Short mmCIF file of C-alpha atoms and ligand atoms in Angstrom, two decimals:
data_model
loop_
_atom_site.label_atom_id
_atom_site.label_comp_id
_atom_site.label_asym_id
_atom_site.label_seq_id
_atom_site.Cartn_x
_atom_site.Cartn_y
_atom_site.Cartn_z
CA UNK A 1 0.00 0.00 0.00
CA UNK A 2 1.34 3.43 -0.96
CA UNK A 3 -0.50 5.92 1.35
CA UNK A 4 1.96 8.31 1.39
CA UNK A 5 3.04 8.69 -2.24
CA UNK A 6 5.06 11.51 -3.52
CA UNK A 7 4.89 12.60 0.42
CA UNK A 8 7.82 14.53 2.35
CA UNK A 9 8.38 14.18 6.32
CA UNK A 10 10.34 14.83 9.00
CA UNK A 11 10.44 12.39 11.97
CA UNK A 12 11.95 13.70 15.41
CA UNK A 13 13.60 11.24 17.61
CA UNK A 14 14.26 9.31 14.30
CA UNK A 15 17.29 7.05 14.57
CA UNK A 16 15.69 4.98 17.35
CA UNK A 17 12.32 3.37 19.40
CA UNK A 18 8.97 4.84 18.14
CA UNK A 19 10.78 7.33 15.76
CA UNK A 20 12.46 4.68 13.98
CA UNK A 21 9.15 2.78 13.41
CA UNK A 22 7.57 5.66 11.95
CA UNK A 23 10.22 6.57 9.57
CA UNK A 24 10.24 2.99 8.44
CA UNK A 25 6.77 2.78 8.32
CA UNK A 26 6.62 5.70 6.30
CA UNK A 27 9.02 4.25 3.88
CA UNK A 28 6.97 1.19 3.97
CA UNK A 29 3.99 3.53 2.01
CA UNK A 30 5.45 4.52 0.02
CA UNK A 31 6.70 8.27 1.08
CA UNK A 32 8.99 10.35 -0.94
CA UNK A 33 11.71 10.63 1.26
CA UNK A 34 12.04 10.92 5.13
CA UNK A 35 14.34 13.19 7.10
CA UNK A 36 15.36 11.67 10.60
CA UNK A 37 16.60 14.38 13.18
CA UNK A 38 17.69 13.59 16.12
CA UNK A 39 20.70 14.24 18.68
CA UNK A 40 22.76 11.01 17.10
CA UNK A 41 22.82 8.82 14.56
CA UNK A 42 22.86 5.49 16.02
CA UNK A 43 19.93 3.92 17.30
CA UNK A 44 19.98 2.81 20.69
CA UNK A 45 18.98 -0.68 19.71
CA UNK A 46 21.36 -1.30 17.42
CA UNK A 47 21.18 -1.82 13.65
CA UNK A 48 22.06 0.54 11.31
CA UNK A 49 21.33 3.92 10.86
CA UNK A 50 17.59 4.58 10.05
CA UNK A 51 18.30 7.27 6.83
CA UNK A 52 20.78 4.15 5.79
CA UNK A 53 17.98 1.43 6.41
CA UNK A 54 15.63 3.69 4.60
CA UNK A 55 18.36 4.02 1.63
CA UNK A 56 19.39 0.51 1.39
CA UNK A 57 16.05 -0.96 1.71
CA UNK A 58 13.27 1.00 0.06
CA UNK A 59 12.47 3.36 -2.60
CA UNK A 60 12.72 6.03 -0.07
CA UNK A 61 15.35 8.74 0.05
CA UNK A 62 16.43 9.64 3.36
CA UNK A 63 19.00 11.66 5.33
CA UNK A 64 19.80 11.86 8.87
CA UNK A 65 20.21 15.84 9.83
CA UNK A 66 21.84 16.28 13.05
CA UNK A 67 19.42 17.67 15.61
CA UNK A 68 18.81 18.65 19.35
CA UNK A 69 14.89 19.80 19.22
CA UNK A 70 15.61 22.36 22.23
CA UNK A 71 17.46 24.37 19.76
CA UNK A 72 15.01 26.00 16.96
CA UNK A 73 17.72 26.59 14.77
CA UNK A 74 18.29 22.65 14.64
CA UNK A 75 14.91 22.14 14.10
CA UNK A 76 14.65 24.77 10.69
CA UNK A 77 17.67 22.70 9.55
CA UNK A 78 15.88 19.52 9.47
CA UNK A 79 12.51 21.39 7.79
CA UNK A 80 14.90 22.85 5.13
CA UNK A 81 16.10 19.55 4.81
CA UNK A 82 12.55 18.31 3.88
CA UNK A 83 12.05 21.28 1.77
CA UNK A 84 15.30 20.38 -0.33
CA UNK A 85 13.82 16.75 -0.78
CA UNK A 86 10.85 18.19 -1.95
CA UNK A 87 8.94 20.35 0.63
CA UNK A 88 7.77 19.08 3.74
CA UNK A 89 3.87 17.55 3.91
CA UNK A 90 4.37 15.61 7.32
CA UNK A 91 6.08 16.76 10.58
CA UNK A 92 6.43 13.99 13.33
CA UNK A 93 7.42 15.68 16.37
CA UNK A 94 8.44 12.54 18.71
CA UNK A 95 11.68 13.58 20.27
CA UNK A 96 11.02 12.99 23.79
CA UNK A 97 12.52 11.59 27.09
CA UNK A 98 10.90 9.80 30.17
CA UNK A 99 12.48 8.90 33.55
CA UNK A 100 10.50 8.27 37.03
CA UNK A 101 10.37 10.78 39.61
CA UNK A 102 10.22 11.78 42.47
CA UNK A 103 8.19 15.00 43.05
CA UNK A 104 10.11 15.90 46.17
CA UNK A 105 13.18 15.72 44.36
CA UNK A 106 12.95 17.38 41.03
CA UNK A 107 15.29 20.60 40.60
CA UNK A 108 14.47 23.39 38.51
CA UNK A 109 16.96 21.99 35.92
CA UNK A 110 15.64 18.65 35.39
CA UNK A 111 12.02 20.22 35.01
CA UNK A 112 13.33 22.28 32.75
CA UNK A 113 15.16 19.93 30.64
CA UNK A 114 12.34 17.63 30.43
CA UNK A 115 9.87 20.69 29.08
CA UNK A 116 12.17 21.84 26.79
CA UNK A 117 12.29 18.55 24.91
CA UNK A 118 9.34 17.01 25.16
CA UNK A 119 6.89 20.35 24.90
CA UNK A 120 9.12 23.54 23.72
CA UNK A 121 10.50 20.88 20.74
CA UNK A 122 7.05 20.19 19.68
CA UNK A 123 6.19 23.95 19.90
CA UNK A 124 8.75 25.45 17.76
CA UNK A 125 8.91 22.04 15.49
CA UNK A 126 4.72 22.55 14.77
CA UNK A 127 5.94 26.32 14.21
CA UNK A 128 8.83 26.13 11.72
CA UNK A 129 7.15 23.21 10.02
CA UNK A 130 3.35 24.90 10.13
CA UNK A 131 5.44 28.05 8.42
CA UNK A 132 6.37 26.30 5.21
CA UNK A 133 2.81 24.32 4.70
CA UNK A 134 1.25 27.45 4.74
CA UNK A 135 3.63 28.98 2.71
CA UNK A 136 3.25 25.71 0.39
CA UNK A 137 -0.72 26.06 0.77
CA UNK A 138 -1.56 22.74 -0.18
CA UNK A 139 -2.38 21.70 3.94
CA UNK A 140 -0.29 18.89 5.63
CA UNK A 141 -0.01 16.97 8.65
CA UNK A 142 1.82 17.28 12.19
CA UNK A 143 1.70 14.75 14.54
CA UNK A 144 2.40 14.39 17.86
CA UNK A 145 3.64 11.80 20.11
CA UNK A 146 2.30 12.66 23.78
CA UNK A 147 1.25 9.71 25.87
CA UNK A 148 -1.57 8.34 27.97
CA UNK A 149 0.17 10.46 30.34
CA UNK A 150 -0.58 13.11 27.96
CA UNK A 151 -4.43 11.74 29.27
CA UNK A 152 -4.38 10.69 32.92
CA UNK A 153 -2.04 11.88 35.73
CA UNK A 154 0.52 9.86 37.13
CA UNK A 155 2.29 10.50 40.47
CA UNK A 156 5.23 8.97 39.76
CA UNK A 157 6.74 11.13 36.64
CA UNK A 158 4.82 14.48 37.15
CA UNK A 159 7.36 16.37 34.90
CA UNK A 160 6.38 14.42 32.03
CA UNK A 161 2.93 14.48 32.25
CA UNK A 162 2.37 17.69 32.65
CA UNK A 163 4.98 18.40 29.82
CA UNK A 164 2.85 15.50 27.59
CA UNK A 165 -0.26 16.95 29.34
CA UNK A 166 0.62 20.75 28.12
CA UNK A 167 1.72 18.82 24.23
CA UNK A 168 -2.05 17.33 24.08
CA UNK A 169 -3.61 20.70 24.69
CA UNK A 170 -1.30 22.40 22.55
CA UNK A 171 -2.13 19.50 19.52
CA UNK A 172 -6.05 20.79 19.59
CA UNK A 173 -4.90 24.28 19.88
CA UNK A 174 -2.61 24.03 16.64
CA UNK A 175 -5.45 22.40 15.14
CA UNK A 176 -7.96 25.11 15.85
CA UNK A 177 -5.56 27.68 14.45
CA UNK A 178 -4.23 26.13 11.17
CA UNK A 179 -7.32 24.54 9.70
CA UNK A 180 -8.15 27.25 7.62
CA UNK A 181 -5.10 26.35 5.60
CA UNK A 182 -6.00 22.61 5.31
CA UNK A 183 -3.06 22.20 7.73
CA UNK A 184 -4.18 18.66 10.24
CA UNK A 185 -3.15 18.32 13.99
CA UNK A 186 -2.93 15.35 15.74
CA UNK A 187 -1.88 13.82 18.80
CA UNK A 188 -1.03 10.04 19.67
CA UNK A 189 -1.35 8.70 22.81
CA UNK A 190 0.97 5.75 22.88
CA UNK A 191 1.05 3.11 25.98
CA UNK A 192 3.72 0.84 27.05
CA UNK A 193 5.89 0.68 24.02
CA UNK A 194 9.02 -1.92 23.70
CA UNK A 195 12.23 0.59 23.32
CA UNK A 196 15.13 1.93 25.17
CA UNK A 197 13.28 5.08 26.66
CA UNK A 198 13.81 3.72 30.42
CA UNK A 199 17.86 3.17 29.28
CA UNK A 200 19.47 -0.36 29.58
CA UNK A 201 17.75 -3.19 31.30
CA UNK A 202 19.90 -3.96 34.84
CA UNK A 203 17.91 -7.08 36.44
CA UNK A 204 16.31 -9.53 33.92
CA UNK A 205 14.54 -10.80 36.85
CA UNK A 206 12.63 -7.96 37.92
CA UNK A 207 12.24 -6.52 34.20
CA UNK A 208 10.05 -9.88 33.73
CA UNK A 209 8.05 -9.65 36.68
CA UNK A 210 7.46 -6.10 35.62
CA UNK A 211 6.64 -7.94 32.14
CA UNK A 212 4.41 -10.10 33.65
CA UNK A 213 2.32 -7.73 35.63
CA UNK A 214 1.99 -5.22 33.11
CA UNK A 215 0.97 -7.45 30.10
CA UNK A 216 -1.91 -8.96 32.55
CA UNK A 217 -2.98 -4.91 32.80
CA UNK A 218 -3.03 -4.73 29.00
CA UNK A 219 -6.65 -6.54 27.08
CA UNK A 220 -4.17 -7.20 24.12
CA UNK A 221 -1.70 -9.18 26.47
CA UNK A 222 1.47 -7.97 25.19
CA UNK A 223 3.69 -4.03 25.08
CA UNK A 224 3.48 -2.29 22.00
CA UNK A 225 5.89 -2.40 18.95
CA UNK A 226 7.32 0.75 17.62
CA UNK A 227 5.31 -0.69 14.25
CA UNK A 228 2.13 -0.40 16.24
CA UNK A 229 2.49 3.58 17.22
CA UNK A 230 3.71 3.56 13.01
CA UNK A 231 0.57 2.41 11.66
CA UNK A 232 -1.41 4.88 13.61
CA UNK A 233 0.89 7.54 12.69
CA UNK A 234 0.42 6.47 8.92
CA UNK A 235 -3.31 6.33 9.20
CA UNK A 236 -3.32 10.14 10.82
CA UNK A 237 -0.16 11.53 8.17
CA UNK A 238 -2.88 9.99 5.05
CA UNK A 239 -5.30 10.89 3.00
CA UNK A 240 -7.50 8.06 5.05
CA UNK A 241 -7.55 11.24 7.81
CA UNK A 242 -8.18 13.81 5.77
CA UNK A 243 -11.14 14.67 8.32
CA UNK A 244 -9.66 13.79 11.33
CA UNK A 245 -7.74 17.23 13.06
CA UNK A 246 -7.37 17.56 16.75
CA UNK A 247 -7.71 14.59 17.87
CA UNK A 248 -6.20 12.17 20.57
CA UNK A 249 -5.55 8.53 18.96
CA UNK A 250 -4.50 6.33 21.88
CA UNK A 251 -2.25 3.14 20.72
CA UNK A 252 -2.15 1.08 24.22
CA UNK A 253 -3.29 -2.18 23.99
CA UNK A 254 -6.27 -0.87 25.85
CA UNK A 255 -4.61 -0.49 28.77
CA UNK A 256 -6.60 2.51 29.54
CA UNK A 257 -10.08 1.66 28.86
CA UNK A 258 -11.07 -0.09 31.61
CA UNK A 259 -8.35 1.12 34.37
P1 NAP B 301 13.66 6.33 22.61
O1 NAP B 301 13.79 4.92 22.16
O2 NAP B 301 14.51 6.84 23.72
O3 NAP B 301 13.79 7.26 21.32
C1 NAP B 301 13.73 8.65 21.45
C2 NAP B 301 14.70 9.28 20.50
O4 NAP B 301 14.64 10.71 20.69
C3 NAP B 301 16.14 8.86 20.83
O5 NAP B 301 16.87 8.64 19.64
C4 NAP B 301 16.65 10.06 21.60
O6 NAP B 301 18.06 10.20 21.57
C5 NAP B 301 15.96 11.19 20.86
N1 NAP B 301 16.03 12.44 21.60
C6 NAP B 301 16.10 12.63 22.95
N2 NAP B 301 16.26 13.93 23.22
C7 NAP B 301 16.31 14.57 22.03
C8 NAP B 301 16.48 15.91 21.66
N3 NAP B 301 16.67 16.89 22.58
N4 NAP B 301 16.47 16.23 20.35
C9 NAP B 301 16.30 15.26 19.41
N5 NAP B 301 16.17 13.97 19.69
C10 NAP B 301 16.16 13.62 21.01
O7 NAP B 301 12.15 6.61 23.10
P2 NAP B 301 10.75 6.18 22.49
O8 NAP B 301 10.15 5.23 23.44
O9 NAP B 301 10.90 5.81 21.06
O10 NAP B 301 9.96 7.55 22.64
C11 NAP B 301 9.56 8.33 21.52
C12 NAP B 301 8.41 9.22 21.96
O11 NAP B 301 7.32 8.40 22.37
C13 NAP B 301 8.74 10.12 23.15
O12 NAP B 301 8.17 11.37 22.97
C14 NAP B 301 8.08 9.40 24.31
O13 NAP B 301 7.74 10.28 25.37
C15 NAP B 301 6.86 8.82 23.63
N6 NAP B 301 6.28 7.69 24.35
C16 NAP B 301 6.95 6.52 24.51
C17 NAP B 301 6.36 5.48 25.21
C18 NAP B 301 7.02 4.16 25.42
O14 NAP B 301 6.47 3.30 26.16
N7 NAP B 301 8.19 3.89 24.82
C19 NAP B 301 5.07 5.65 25.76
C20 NAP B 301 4.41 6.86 25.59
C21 NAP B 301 5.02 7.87 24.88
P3 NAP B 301 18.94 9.89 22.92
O15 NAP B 301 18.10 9.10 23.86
O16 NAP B 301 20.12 9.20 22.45
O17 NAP B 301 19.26 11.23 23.51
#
């Protein structure tokens, strides 16, 4: 299936996790090419290089721009990059970092940190990007990756759920503001999704308790691939959506429908 013919995006966060699945999946339908930014190359699961996946493997041109989403200048790099492969139709802003918390603790610096990324990088990516579709005037789509802490509170990482809280918000108020130019805004909501985001795994033995317990939470019975969170991205970046603008899409298993 080609749902995203002829189409140009840029994928936060690309080289690895949920970022990596997107890209690919975009690849997968078809798109014209695919700009991964992201703070390094590598992913942190290993393999190759996403742009270099993307090259080897599909009809898909792709380059990896070198990009820290706190810094806007970064982020019009990796638009221009899309506009040199064609002018952007799709931004993905995904970048994002998670750790647990604890409220008592948190310094001014680590709130800040975690805003910056995962809410001021969404803000200025929508911006730059939302500058050049309306300058293009043929709409487009942004999407982005909150969380279903984006949804519900959680008192064990308040930083990011307010920051994924303040990005949900933020997604219908984008929407709101460019649909006179055709331009769609969407959020997705994803749930427990299999990637490095916690860092390295220390104790097998308690990572598949926590395994265990979860996946008996979860009506599907299993975490989420970074393929699952692609497909819904693919479905909201397509024509299929063409309807569908501020709007939550939650991807969790349905952990959250009956909790
Ligand atoms: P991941 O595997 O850690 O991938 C995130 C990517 O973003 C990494 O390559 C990371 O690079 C990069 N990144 C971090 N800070 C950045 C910055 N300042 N500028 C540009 N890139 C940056 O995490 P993931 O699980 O795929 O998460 C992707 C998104 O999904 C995040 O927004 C996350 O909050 C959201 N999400 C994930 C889950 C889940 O269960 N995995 C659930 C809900 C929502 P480095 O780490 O090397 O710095």
């Amino acid at each position: 299936m080609a749902l995203l013919k002829g189409k140009t995006a840029v994928v936060t966060g690309g080289s690895s996790g949920i970022g990596r699945g997107i890209a690919r999946g975009f690849a997968e339908h078809g798109a014209e090419a695919v700009v991964v930014a992201d703070v390094q190359e590598d992913p942190k699961e290993g393999g190759r290089p996403t742009h270099e996946l993307l090259e080897a493997e599909t009809d898909t041109s792709s380059v990896f721009v070198e990009c820290d989403v706190t810094s806007r200048a970064d982020l019009t790099e990796a638009i221009e990059a899309a506009e040199a492969a064609g002018g952007i139709d799709i931004m993905v802003n995904n970048a994002g970092i998670w750790h647990a918390e604890d409220f008592f603790e948190v310094t001014e610096d680590e709130f800040q940190r975690m805003i910056e990324i995962n809410l001021k990088g969404v803000y200025f990516g929508s911006q730059i990007a939302a500058e050049r579709l309306v300058e293009h005037g043929d709409g487009g789509a942004i999407i982005n990756i909150s969380s279903i802490a984006g949804l519900f509170g959680n008192g064990n990482w308040p930083t990011y759920s307010a920051s994924k809280g303040g990005l949900t918000t933020f997604t219908y108020s984008l929407a709101h503001k460019l649909g006179d130019h055709g331009i769609r805004v969407n959020a997705i909501h994803p749930g427990g999704i299999q990637t490095m985001i916690g860092g390295e795994t220390t104790d097998p033995e308690a990572a598949a308790e926590q395994a265990r317990q979860f996946t008996q939470m979860v009506p599907l019975g299993r975490y989420g691939q970074p393929e699952d969170i692609a497909g819904a991205a693919t479905f909201l970046a397509s024509d299929l959506a063409n309807y569908v603008t501020g709007e939550s899409l939650v991807v969790d298993g349905g952990w959250t429908s009956w909790r």
